[in-house]
Coordinates of C-alpha atoms in Angstrom, one line a residue:
X1 CA 0.5 0.0 -0.2
X2 CA 1.1 3.5 -0.4
X3 CA 2.6 5.1 2.4
X4 CA 0.4 8.1 2.3
X5 CA -2.8 5.8 2.5
X6 CA -2.0 3.8 5.5
X7 CA -3.9 4.6 8.7
X8 CA -1.9 7.0 11.3
X9 CA -3.1 6.2 15.0
X10 CA -2.5 8.3 17.3
X11 CA -3.4 7.3 21.2
X12 CA -7.0 5.4 20.2
X13 CA -7.6 7.2 17.5
X14 CA -7.0 6.6 14.0
X15 CA -6.9 8.5 11.3
X16 CA -7.8 6.9 7.8
X17 CA -4.9 8.2 5.6
X18 CA -1.8 10.6 5.6
X19 CA -3.5 13.1 3.6
X20 CA -4.4 16.1 6.3
X21 CA -5.6 19.3 5.6
X22 CA -4.0 22.5 7.3
X23 CA -6.0 25.0 9.0
X24 CA -6.7 27.9 6.6
X25 CA -8.7 31.0 7.6
X26 CA -11.7 31.8 5.7
X27 CA -12.5 35.6 7.5
X28 CA -16.0 34.7 6.6
X29 CA -17.6 34.6 10.0
X30 CA -19.9 37.3 11.5
X31 CA -18.1 39.8 13.3
X32 CA -20.5 41.0 15.6
X33 CA -24.3 40.1 16.9
X34 CA -25.2 36.7 18.7
X35 CA -23.8 34.8 15.9
X36 CA -20.3 36.3 15.7
X37 CA -17.4 33.7 15.5
X38 CA -19.6 30.6 14.7
X39 CA -19.1 28.9 11.5
X40 CA -22.2 29.0 9.0
X41 CA -22.8 27.6 5.5
X42 CA -20.0 28.8 3.9
X43 CA -17.5 26.8 6.7
X44 CA -19.7 24.1 6.4
X45 CA -19.7 23.8 2.3
X46 CA -15.7 24.2 2.6
X47 CA -14.9 21.9 5.3
X48 CA -17.5 19.2 3.9
X49 CA -16.3 19.4 0.5
X50 CA -12.6 18.1 1.5
X51 CA -14.3 15.5 3.3
X52 CA -16.3 14.1 0.8
X53 CA -12.8 14.3 -1.2
X54 CA -11.1 11.9 0.7
X55 CA -9.0 13.9 3.4
X56 CA -8.0 12.2 6.3
X57 CA -7.8 14.8 9.1
X58 CA -9.6 18.1 8.6
X59 CA -8.1 21.3 11.0
X60 CA -10.4 24.3 11.0
X61 CA -9.0 27.5 10.6
X62 CA -7.5 29.5 13.3
X63 CA -10.5 29.6 15.8
X64 CA -10.2 32.2 18.4
X65 CA -9.9 31.4 22.1
X66 CA -11.5 35.0 22.7
X67 CA -12.9 37.8 20.8
X68 CA -9.6 39.8 21.3
X69 CA -7.5 36.6 20.0
X70 CA -8.9 36.8 16.5
X71 CA -6.9 38.0 13.8
X72 CA -9.8 39.7 11.7
X73 CA -13.3 40.6 12.8
X74 CA -14.4 37.6 10.5
X75 CA -12.4 35.0 12.2
X76 CA -14.1 31.6 14.2
X77 CA -14.1 31.3 17.8
X78 CA -15.1 29.2 20.3
X79 CA -15.3 31.1 23.3
X80 CA -19.4 30.4 23.6
X81 CA -22.0 27.7 23.5
X82 CA -23.5 29.2 20.0
X83 CA -20.6 28.6 18.3
X84 CA -20.4 25.2 19.9
X85 CA -23.7 23.9 18.4
X86 CA -22.8 25.7 14.9
X87 CA -19.6 23.3 15.0
X88 CA -21.6 20.2 15.7
X89 CA -23.4 20.2 12.4
X90 CA -19.8 20.4 11.1
X91 CA -18.2 17.6 13.0
X92 CA -21.2 15.1 12.2
X93 CA -20.9 15.7 8.7
X94 CA -17.1 15.1 8.6
X95 CA -17.1 11.7 10.6
X96 CA -20.0 10.6 8.8
X97 CA -17.8 10.9 5.5
X98 CA -14.9 9.3 7.6
X99 CA -12.7 12.3 7.9
X100 CA -11.8 13.0 11.4
X101 CA -12.6 16.4 12.7
X102 CA -9.8 18.5 14.0
X103 CA -9.7 22.3 15.7
X104 CA -6.9 24.7 16.0
X105 CA -7.3 27.0 18.7
X106 CA -5.3 30.1 18.6
X107 CA -5.0 33.7 19.9
X108 CA -3.5 35.9 17.3
X109 CA -1.6 38.6 20.2
X110 CA 0.2 41.1 18.5
X111 CA -1.4 40.4 15.2
X112 CA -4.9 40.6 15.9
X113 CA -7.4 43.4 14.9
X114 CA -6.7 43.3 11.2
X115 CA -8.4 43.2 7.7
X116 CA -9.3 40.0 6.1
X117 CA -6.3 39.7 3.2
X118 CA -8.8 40.6 0.2
X119 CA -9.5 44.2 2.5
X120 CA -5.3 44.9 2.5
X121 CA -4.9 42.7 5.7
X122 CA -3.8 46.1 7.6
X123 CA -4.5 46.7 11.3
X124 CA -8.0 48.1 12.5
X125 CA -7.6 51.0 15.1
X126 CA -10.2 50.4 17.9
X127 CA -12.0 53.5 17.0
X128 CA -12.8 51.7 13.6
X129 CA -14.1 48.5 15.0
X130 CA -11.0 46.9 16.0
X131 CA -9.7 46.4 19.2
X132 CA -6.4 46.7 21.4
X133 CA -3.9 44.0 20.7
X134 CA -1.7 42.3 23.4
X135 CA 1.5 40.5 23.5
X136 CA 4.6 39.6 25.6
X137 CA 6.1 43.1 25.0
X138 CA 5.3 46.4 23.6
X139 CA 6.6 45.3 20.2
X140 CA 4.5 46.0 17.1
X141 CA 5.0 43.6 14.4
X142 CA 5.7 45.8 11.6
X143 CA 5.9 50.0 11.1
X144 CA 1.9 50.6 11.2
X145 CA 0.9 48.1 13.2
X146 CA -1.4 48.4 16.6
X147 CA 1.9 48.5 19.8
X148 CA 0.3 45.6 21.9
X149 CA 0.4 46.2 25.7
X150 CA 2.3 43.8 27.5
X151 CA 0.7 41.2 29.2
X152 CA 0.8 41.0 32.9
X153 CA 1.2 37.6 34.8
X154 CA -2.4 37.9 35.3
X155 CA -3.3 38.3 31.9
X156 CA -1.2 35.7 30.7
X157 CA -3.3 33.3 33.5
X158 CA -6.3 34.4 32.0
X159 CA -5.1 33.2 28.4
X160 CA -4.1 30.2 29.6
X161 CA -7.3 29.5 30.8
X162 CA -9.4 30.5 27.6
X163 CA -7.5 28.0 26.2
X164 CA -8.4 24.9 28.5
X165 CA -11.8 26.4 27.8
X166 CA -12.0 26.2 24.2
X167 CA -10.6 23.0 24.2
X168 CA -13.3 21.9 26.5
X169 CA -15.6 23.3 24.2
X170 CA -14.4 21.6 21.1
X171 CA -14.7 18.2 22.7
X172 CA -18.2 19.2 23.4
X173 CA -18.7 20.0 19.7
X174 CA -17.4 16.6 18.4
X175 CA -13.9 17.3 17.4
X176 CA -11.9 14.6 17.7
X177 CA -8.1 16.3 17.6
X178 CA -7.3 19.8 19.1
X179 CA -4.0 22.3 17.7
X180 CA -2.6 24.5 19.4
X181 CA -1.4 27.3 17.5
X182 CA 2.1 28.0 18.6
X183 CA 3.1 29.3 14.7
X184 CA 3.3 32.2 12.1
X185 CA 3.7 35.3 15.0
X186 CA 0.4 34.6 16.9
X187 CA 0.7 34.8 20.4
X188 CA 2.5 31.7 21.3
X189 CA 5.2 32.4 19.0
X190 CA 5.7 35.8 19.9
X191 CA 6.4 34.6 23.6
X192 CA 8.8 31.6 22.2
X193 CA 10.9 33.9 19.9
X194 CA 13.3 36.6 21.0
X195 CA 12.6 38.6 18.3
X196 CA 9.1 39.7 19.9
X197 CA 9.4 38.6 23.5
X198 CA 11.8 41.4 25.4
X199 CA 10.5 40.4 28.8
X200 CA 12.6 40.1 31.7
X201 CA 10.1 38.4 34.1
X202 CA 9.7 34.5 34.3
X203 CA 8.0 34.3 30.8
X204 CA 10.9 36.4 29.4
X205 CA 15.0 36.0 28.6
X206 CA 16.1 32.7 28.6
X207 CA 14.9 29.7 26.3
X208 CA 13.2 28.0 29.4
X209 CA 11.5 31.1 30.3
X210 CA 10.2 32.1 26.7
X211 CA 8.7 28.5 26.0
X212 CA 6.8 28.9 29.6
X213 CA 3.6 30.2 28.2
X214 CA 3.6 27.3 25.7
X215 CA 3.9 24.5 27.9
X216 CA 1.4 26.4 30.7
X217 CA -1.2 26.0 27.7
X218 CA -0.1 22.7 27.0
X219 CA -0.9 21.2 30.1
X220 CA -3.8 23.3 30.5
X221 CA -5.4 21.7 27.6
X222 CA -4.0 17.9 27.8
X223 CA -5.8 18.4 31.9
X224 CA -9.3 19.0 30.1
X225 CA -8.7 16.9 26.7
X226 CA -9.6 13.0 27.1
X227 CA -6.5 10.9 27.4
X228 CA -7.2 8.4 24.6
X229 CA -7.3 11.7 22.0
X230 CA -4.4 13.5 20.9
X231 CA -3.3 16.9 20.6
X232 CA -1.3 18.6 18.3
X233 CA 1.2 21.7 18.4
X234 CA 1.5 23.9 15.3
X235 CA 5.2 25.6 15.7
X236 CA 6.9 27.8 13.2
X237 CA 10.2 26.2 12.9
X238 CA 12.5 29.3 12.2
X239 CA 11.9 33.2 11.9
X240 CA 14.0 33.1 8.9
X241 CA 16.6 35.5 11.0
X242 CA 19.9 35.4 10.9
X243 CA 19.8 36.3 14.4
X244 CA 17.8 37.2 17.1
X245 CA 15.4 34.7 16.3
X246 CA 13.6 31.3 17.2
X247 CA 15.5 28.8 15.3
X248 CA 15.3 25.1 14.1
X249 CA 17.6 24.1 16.8
X250 CA 15.1 25.7 19.3
X251 CA 12.3 23.8 17.8
X252 CA 14.2 20.6 18.5
X253 CA 14.8 21.4 22.1
X254 CA 10.7 22.4 22.3
X255 CA 9.4 18.9 20.7
X256 CA 11.0 16.7 23.4
X257 CA 9.6 19.1 25.9
X258 CA 6.0 19.0 24.4
X259 CA 6.0 15.4 24.1
X260 CA 6.7 14.9 27.9
X261 CA 4.1 17.1 28.4
X262 CA 1.1 15.2 26.5
X263 CA 1.5 16.6 22.8
X264 CA 1.1 14.1 20.3
X265 CA 2.5 15.4 17.0
X266 CA 4.1 18.4 15.8
X267 CA 2.9 20.2 12.9
X268 CA 6.0 21.8 11.3
X269 CA 5.7 25.4 9.7
X270 CA 8.0 28.1 9.6
X271 CA 7.7 32.1 9.5
X272 CA 5.1 34.8 10.3
X273 CA 6.8 36.5 13.3
X274 CA 9.4 39.0 11.4
X275 CA 8.1 41.4 8.7
X276 CA 10.0 41.7 5.3
X277 CA 12.4 38.5 5.7
X278 CA 13.5 36.8 3.0
X279 CA 11.6 33.1 2.6
X280 CA 13.4 30.5 -0.2
X281 CA 9.9 29.4 -1.4
X282 CA 10.1 26.3 -3.2
X283 CA 8.2 23.1 -3.5
X284 CA 8.7 21.2 0.0
X285 CA 10.9 24.0 1.3
X286 CA 9.6 23.3 5.0
X287 CA 9.8 19.5 5.0
X288 CA 13.3 19.5 6.1
X289 CA 12.2 21.1 9.5
X290 CA 9.9 18.5 9.8
X291 CA 12.6 16.0 9.3
X292 CA 15.0 17.4 11.7
X293 CA 12.6 17.1 14.4
X294 CA 11.5 13.8 13.3
X295 CA 15.7 12.8 13.3
X296 CA 16.6 14.5 16.3
X297 CA 13.4 13.6 18.7
X298 CA 10.5 10.7 19.2
X299 CA 8.2 13.4 18.6
X300 CA 5.8 12.2 15.3
X301 CA 5.6 15.2 12.7
X302 CA 3.7 16.5 10.0
X303 CA 4.9 18.4 7.1
X304 CA 3.6 21.5 5.4
X305 CA 4.4 24.2 2.7
X306 CA 4.1 23.6 -1.2
X307 CA 3.1 20.3 -1.2
X308 CA 1.2 19.7 -4.2
X309 CA 2.1 16.3 -6.0
X310 CA 1.2 12.6 -5.1
X311 CA 4.6 11.5 -5.9
X312 CA 5.8 14.3 -3.7
X313 CA 3.8 13.8 -0.6
X314 CA 4.4 10.2 -0.8
X315 CA 8.2 10.5 -1.3
X316 CA 8.2 12.6 2.0
X317 CA 6.4 9.8 4.0
X318 CA 8.7 6.9 2.3
X319 CA 11.5 8.8 3.0
X320 CA 10.9 8.9 6.6
X321 CA 11.0 12.6 6.7
X322 CA 7.3 12.8 8.3
X323 CA 4.5 10.8 9.5
X324 CA 1.6 13.1 7.6
X325 CA 1.3 15.7 5.4
X326 CA -0.8 18.8 5.5
X327 CA -2.0 20.1 2.3
X328 CA -3.2 24.0 2.2
X329 CA -3.8 25.7 -0.8
X330 CA -3.6 22.7 -2.9
X331 CA -6.7 21.6 -1.1
X332 CA -8.1 25.0 -2.1
X333 CA -7.5 24.2 -5.6
X334 CA -8.9 20.8 -5.4
X335 CA -10.8 19.4 -2.5
X336 CA -10.8 15.9 -4.2
X337 CA -6.7 16.2 -4.2
X338 CA -6.6 12.4 -1.7
X339 CA -8.8 10.6 -4.3
X340 CA -6.7 11.9 -7.3
X341 CA -3.5 10.4 -5.8
X342 CA -5.3 7.3 -4.3
X343 CA -5.4 6.9 -8.0
X344 CA -1.9 7.8 -8.9
X345 CA -0.7 5.6 -5.8
X346 CA -2.6 2.5 -6.0
X347 CA -4.4 3.8 -2.5
X348 CA -7.8 3.9 -1.5
X349 CA -10.2 6.6 0.1
X350 CA -13.8 6.1 1.1
X351 CA -16.3 7.4 -1.2
X352 CA -19.7 8.7 -0.4
X353 CA -22.4 6.3 -1.7
X354 CA -23.9 9.0 -3.7
X355 CA -20.7 9.6 -5.9
X356 CA -19.5 5.7 -6.1
X357 CA -21.0 5.2 -9.8
X358 CA -18.2 8.0 -10.9
X359 CA -15.4 5.3 -9.5

């Protein structure tokens, strides 16, 4: 059998194949009112199409643990029970198609309160409908961006609790995988990196202090998440800075600590915390960072980043560089990519009976 179509088991959960959908923001939820942050028909259709297309694990977009944790006013959230009920419709359908429903829980930190990409992506000031942003230090992401208020230790503890509450609601909503977003320059990543973390207290300075917030979130989530279901952690393995940033060495070191705290898989991406950096984009450009974690630790890993062809994905797994692949924009272009890959590689995917006559 193709390595891409071998089932994969973490704790008691078996994912039917290694073709997984990465979290991708849709910027399409209601911004205000009783349904703010709740998924609706667009989110259902978007996620359901990838399930009927044979994707093994489907991870929602970055889903905010609080209103202030949203990237944009139109992000999804899981801070109330209205959102939980709306998500149940989606998780029921994904599960019925044989896909595993996963959710990425997140806080955008200093990169919160921004417009959607098609509206320019720039910051929204509080007087224009945005809100005040927070971070480990009062260092804006880029020139012209909002200056974050430095979180107090009480504020840090409150956000740790929000992650735990979000995980509890995610379980109630029917999700079987919860992923903590520690990448792309959002709040957890901001604490990890010395580029954005200039604190001098117990949450800044040394590596041990900078990873404290991430480990506290993991512990809080693991405490409310069932022992028989997996927790993922998304990491930016490098800031792509020559000095003064988070590095591949840091990522390998953190992987072992996350494993000891109950994380089951590291979702390895890069970048997002430093503006204006040059990233060497090419097919599979982030795979070596996943491979480095896999070679240097016992942490299972998933690779992501310009993985577009079935043979390319198969090679990543058969070479032992990762345990699964996460597709993003390629699944926007082709919701049935998994089925195409199965045909090319000799694998199998579940086909809805309504579509069976086409195969």
